[in-house]
Coordinates of C-alpha atoms in Angstrom, one line a residue:
M1 CA 35.4 51.2 43.3
R2 CA 37.5 53.5 45.5
L3 CA 39.1 56.6 44.1
V4 CA 42.6 56.2 42.9
P5 CA 45.3 58.6 44.1
D6 CA 45.8 60.6 40.9
R7 CA 42.2 61.3 40.2
A8 CA 41.9 64.4 42.4
G9 CA 44.3 66.3 40.1
Q10 CA 42.5 65.8 36.9
P11 CA 38.8 66.2 37.4
E12 CA 38.3 68.2 34.2
L13 CA 39.8 65.5 32.0
L14 CA 37.8 62.8 33.8
V15 CA 34.5 64.6 33.5
L16 CA 34.9 65.7 29.9
Q17 CA 36.1 62.3 28.8
S18 CA 33.1 60.7 30.6
V19 CA 30.7 63.0 28.8
R20 CA 32.4 62.3 25.5
L21 CA 32.3 58.5 25.9
T22 CA 28.7 58.5 27.0
G23 CA 27.4 60.7 24.3
V24 CA 24.6 62.2 26.3
A25 CA 25.6 61.9 30.0
D26 CA 23.4 62.5 33.0
R27 CA 25.0 62.9 36.4
D28 CA 24.8 59.2 37.3
A29 CA 26.6 58.3 34.0
I30 CA 29.4 60.7 34.8
V31 CA 29.7 59.4 38.4
D32 CA 30.0 55.8 37.1
R33 CA 32.9 56.8 34.8
A34 CA 34.8 59.7 36.5
F35 CA 34.8 58.7 40.2
V36 CA 35.3 62.2 41.5
A37 CA 33.8 63.5 44.8
D38 CA 30.3 65.1 44.6
A39 CA 31.5 68.6 45.3
V40 CA 34.3 68.3 42.8
L41 CA 32.0 66.9 40.1
D42 CA 29.5 69.7 40.6
R43 CA 32.2 72.4 40.5
T44 CA 33.8 70.8 37.4
L45 CA 30.5 70.5 35.5
S46 CA 29.6 74.1 36.4
R47 CA 32.9 75.4 35.1
A48 CA 32.8 73.3 31.9
E49 CA 29.3 74.5 31.2
A50 CA 30.3 78.2 31.8
A51 CA 33.3 77.7 29.5
G52 CA 31.1 76.3 26.7
H53 CA 32.8 72.9 26.8
I54 CA 29.6 71.0 27.6
E55 CA 25.9 71.9 27.2
R56 CA 22.6 70.5 28.3
F57 CA 20.7 68.3 25.8
T58 CA 17.1 67.2 26.2
F59 CA 15.2 64.7 24.1
G60 CA 11.8 63.6 25.4
D61 CA 12.1 62.5 29.0
S62 CA 15.9 62.1 28.7
S63 CA 18.4 64.8 29.4
G64 CA 22.1 65.2 30.1
W65 CA 25.2 66.9 29.0
I66 CA 26.9 66.7 25.6
I67 CA 30.4 67.8 24.8
T68 CA 30.7 70.8 22.4
E69 CA 33.3 71.4 19.7
S70 CA 35.3 73.6 22.0
G71 CA 35.0 71.0 24.7
S72 CA 36.4 68.3 22.4
L73 CA 39.3 70.6 21.6
R74 CA 39.9 71.2 25.3
L75 CA 39.7 67.5 26.0
A76 CA 42.2 66.7 23.2
T77 CA 44.6 69.2 24.8
L78 CA 44.2 67.6 28.2
L79 CA 44.8 64.1 26.8
R80 CA 47.9 65.2 24.9
A81 CA 49.3 66.7 28.1
E82 CA 48.5 63.4 30.0
A83 CA 50.2 61.3 27.3
A84 CA 53.3 63.5 27.3
R85 CA 53.9 63.0 31.0
G86 CA 56.7 60.5 31.7
D87 CA 56.2 57.2 29.9
A88 CA 52.4 57.5 29.5
G89 CA 52.4 57.8 25.7
R90 CA 54.6 54.8 25.2
V91 CA 52.6 52.7 27.6
L92 CA 49.4 53.8 25.9
G93 CA 50.7 52.7 22.5
A94 CA 51.9 49.3 23.8
T95 CA 48.6 48.7 25.5
L96 CA 46.6 49.4 22.3
D97 CA 48.8 47.1 20.4
A98 CA 48.2 44.3 23.0
F99 CA 44.5 45.1 23.1
D100 CA 43.8 44.9 19.4
P101 CA 43.9 41.0 19.0
L102 CA 41.8 40.7 22.2
N103 CA 39.4 43.2 20.8
D104 CA 39.0 41.2 17.6
R105 CA 38.0 38.1 19.6
F106 CA 35.6 40.1 21.8
V107 CA 33.9 41.7 18.8
G108 CA 33.5 38.3 17.2
T109 CA 32.0 36.8 20.3
V110 CA 29.6 39.6 21.0
S111 CA 28.5 39.9 17.3
R112 CA 27.1 36.4 17.6
W113 CA 24.8 37.6 20.4
Q114 CA 23.6 40.9 19.0
L115 CA 20.2 39.5 18.2
Q116 CA 19.6 38.6 21.9
S117 CA 17.5 40.8 24.0
T118 CA 19.2 44.1 24.8
S119 CA 16.2 46.0 26.3
A120 CA 17.0 47.6 29.7
A121 CA 13.6 46.3 30.9
T122 CA 14.3 42.7 30.0
T123 CA 15.8 40.4 32.5
G124 CA 15.8 37.1 30.6
F125 CA 18.3 35.5 28.3
G126 CA 16.2 35.8 25.2
T127 CA 16.1 32.5 23.3
S128 CA 19.5 31.2 24.4
G129 CA 19.7 28.0 26.4
T130 CA 21.3 27.6 29.7
D131 CA 24.4 25.8 28.3
D132 CA 24.8 28.5 25.7
V133 CA 24.6 31.3 28.3
A134 CA 27.1 29.6 30.5
A135 CA 29.6 29.2 27.6
L136 CA 29.1 32.8 26.7
L137 CA 29.7 34.1 30.2
S138 CA 32.7 31.8 30.7
S139 CA 34.3 33.1 27.5
L140 CA 33.7 36.7 28.5
S141 CA 35.0 36.1 32.0
S142 CA 38.2 34.6 30.5
M143 CA 38.6 37.6 28.2
G144 CA 38.0 39.9 31.2
G145 CA 41.0 38.2 32.9
E146 CA 43.1 38.8 29.8
L147 CA 41.9 42.4 29.7
R148 CA 43.1 42.9 33.2
Q149 CA 46.6 41.6 32.3
V150 CA 46.7 43.8 29.1
L151 CA 45.8 46.9 31.1
A152 CA 47.9 46.2 34.1
P153 CA 51.0 48.3 33.0
L154 CA 48.7 51.1 31.9
I155 CA 46.8 51.2 35.1
V156 CA 50.1 51.7 37.0
T157 CA 50.9 54.6 34.8
L158 CA 47.3 56.0 34.4
P159 CA 45.1 54.7 37.2
R160 CA 42.0 56.1 35.6
F161 CA 41.9 53.0 33.3
G162 CA 41.5 50.8 36.3
R163 CA 37.7 51.1 36.1
Y164 CA 37.4 49.0 33.0
P165 CA 38.4 45.5 34.1
A166 CA 36.6 46.0 37.4
Q167 CA 33.3 47.2 35.8
F168 CA 33.6 44.5 33.0
Q169 CA 33.7 41.8 35.6
A170 CA 30.8 43.4 37.5
A171 CA 28.8 43.3 34.3
I172 CA 29.5 39.6 33.8
E173 CA 28.3 38.9 37.4
R174 CA 25.1 40.9 36.8
A175 CA 24.5 39.0 33.6
R176 CA 24.5 35.8 35.5
D177 CA 21.5 37.1 37.5
D178 CA 19.8 39.6 35.2
G179 CA 20.3 38.4 31.7
L180 CA 22.1 39.3 28.5
R181 CA 21.2 43.0 28.8
W182 CA 24.4 43.2 30.9
V183 CA 26.3 41.7 27.9
T184 CA 25.0 43.6 24.9
G185 CA 22.6 46.2 26.4
V186 CA 22.7 50.0 25.9
G187 CA 22.0 52.6 28.5
L188 CA 24.0 50.8 31.1
L189 CA 27.5 49.7 31.8
S190 CA 27.2 46.4 29.9
C191 CA 30.2 44.4 28.7
H192 CA 29.6 45.7 25.2
I193 CA 29.4 49.4 26.3
L194 CA 32.5 49.1 28.5
W195 CA 34.6 47.5 25.9
A196 CA 33.6 50.1 23.3
E197 CA 34.3 52.9 25.7
L198 CA 37.7 51.5 26.6
H199 CA 38.6 51.2 22.9
Q200 CA 37.6 54.8 22.3
D201 CA 39.4 55.9 25.5
L202 CA 42.7 54.3 24.4
L203 CA 42.5 55.8 20.9
S204 CA 41.5 59.3 22.0
S205 CA 44.2 59.3 24.7
L206 CA 46.7 58.7 21.8
G207 CA 45.1 61.4 19.7
R208 CA 43.7 58.8 17.2
D209 CA 40.3 58.6 15.5
R210 CA 38.4 55.4 16.2
H211 CA 36.7 55.6 12.8
R212 CA 40.0 55.1 11.1
D213 CA 40.8 52.0 13.2
A214 CA 39.3 48.6 12.5
G215 CA 37.2 46.7 15.0
W216 CA 34.5 49.2 16.2

């Protein structure tokens, strides 16, 4: 995906939000979400770490950055400023309202597949048959098209949201070749992960707490 025009002016927001959405974010995870140039990313990470907004976290063989309390406060300030520009706040609210019923359908569909294989090392479709897999991916692809329509006005206003429908469709295409890990898997940009991150992104961009909203 190419960089969108307004990204160069908000690398701090993009990087902090990427870390927050990922939980523990290595460099590749941030690149997949922020879409900023390498030099800009390195500079932004360095400044955020020096400011105490992110810190390194290591567990076993895994390591990455996590957002700190002060980083969460800084991100909230940046998101409020973004929402206050022009019509962004209104468009964000209208988008979330349109997203909610689609979200309910997606959650119901994915919940029926949670017992399928989600291991990143697994490439098969678990115990599901070919017809079942085709029906699942067809349903998700249809929802992906609806998602693109729901997000279209917001993407015009805040192009950073453009990654979600593109990456969602890419996950479906990968699922056709590599299996259901690209639908429900963790540790990769699966359909499930992308949808959850989008929901969190919409809510946090409006200053709302996901735990007080139904659906996820």
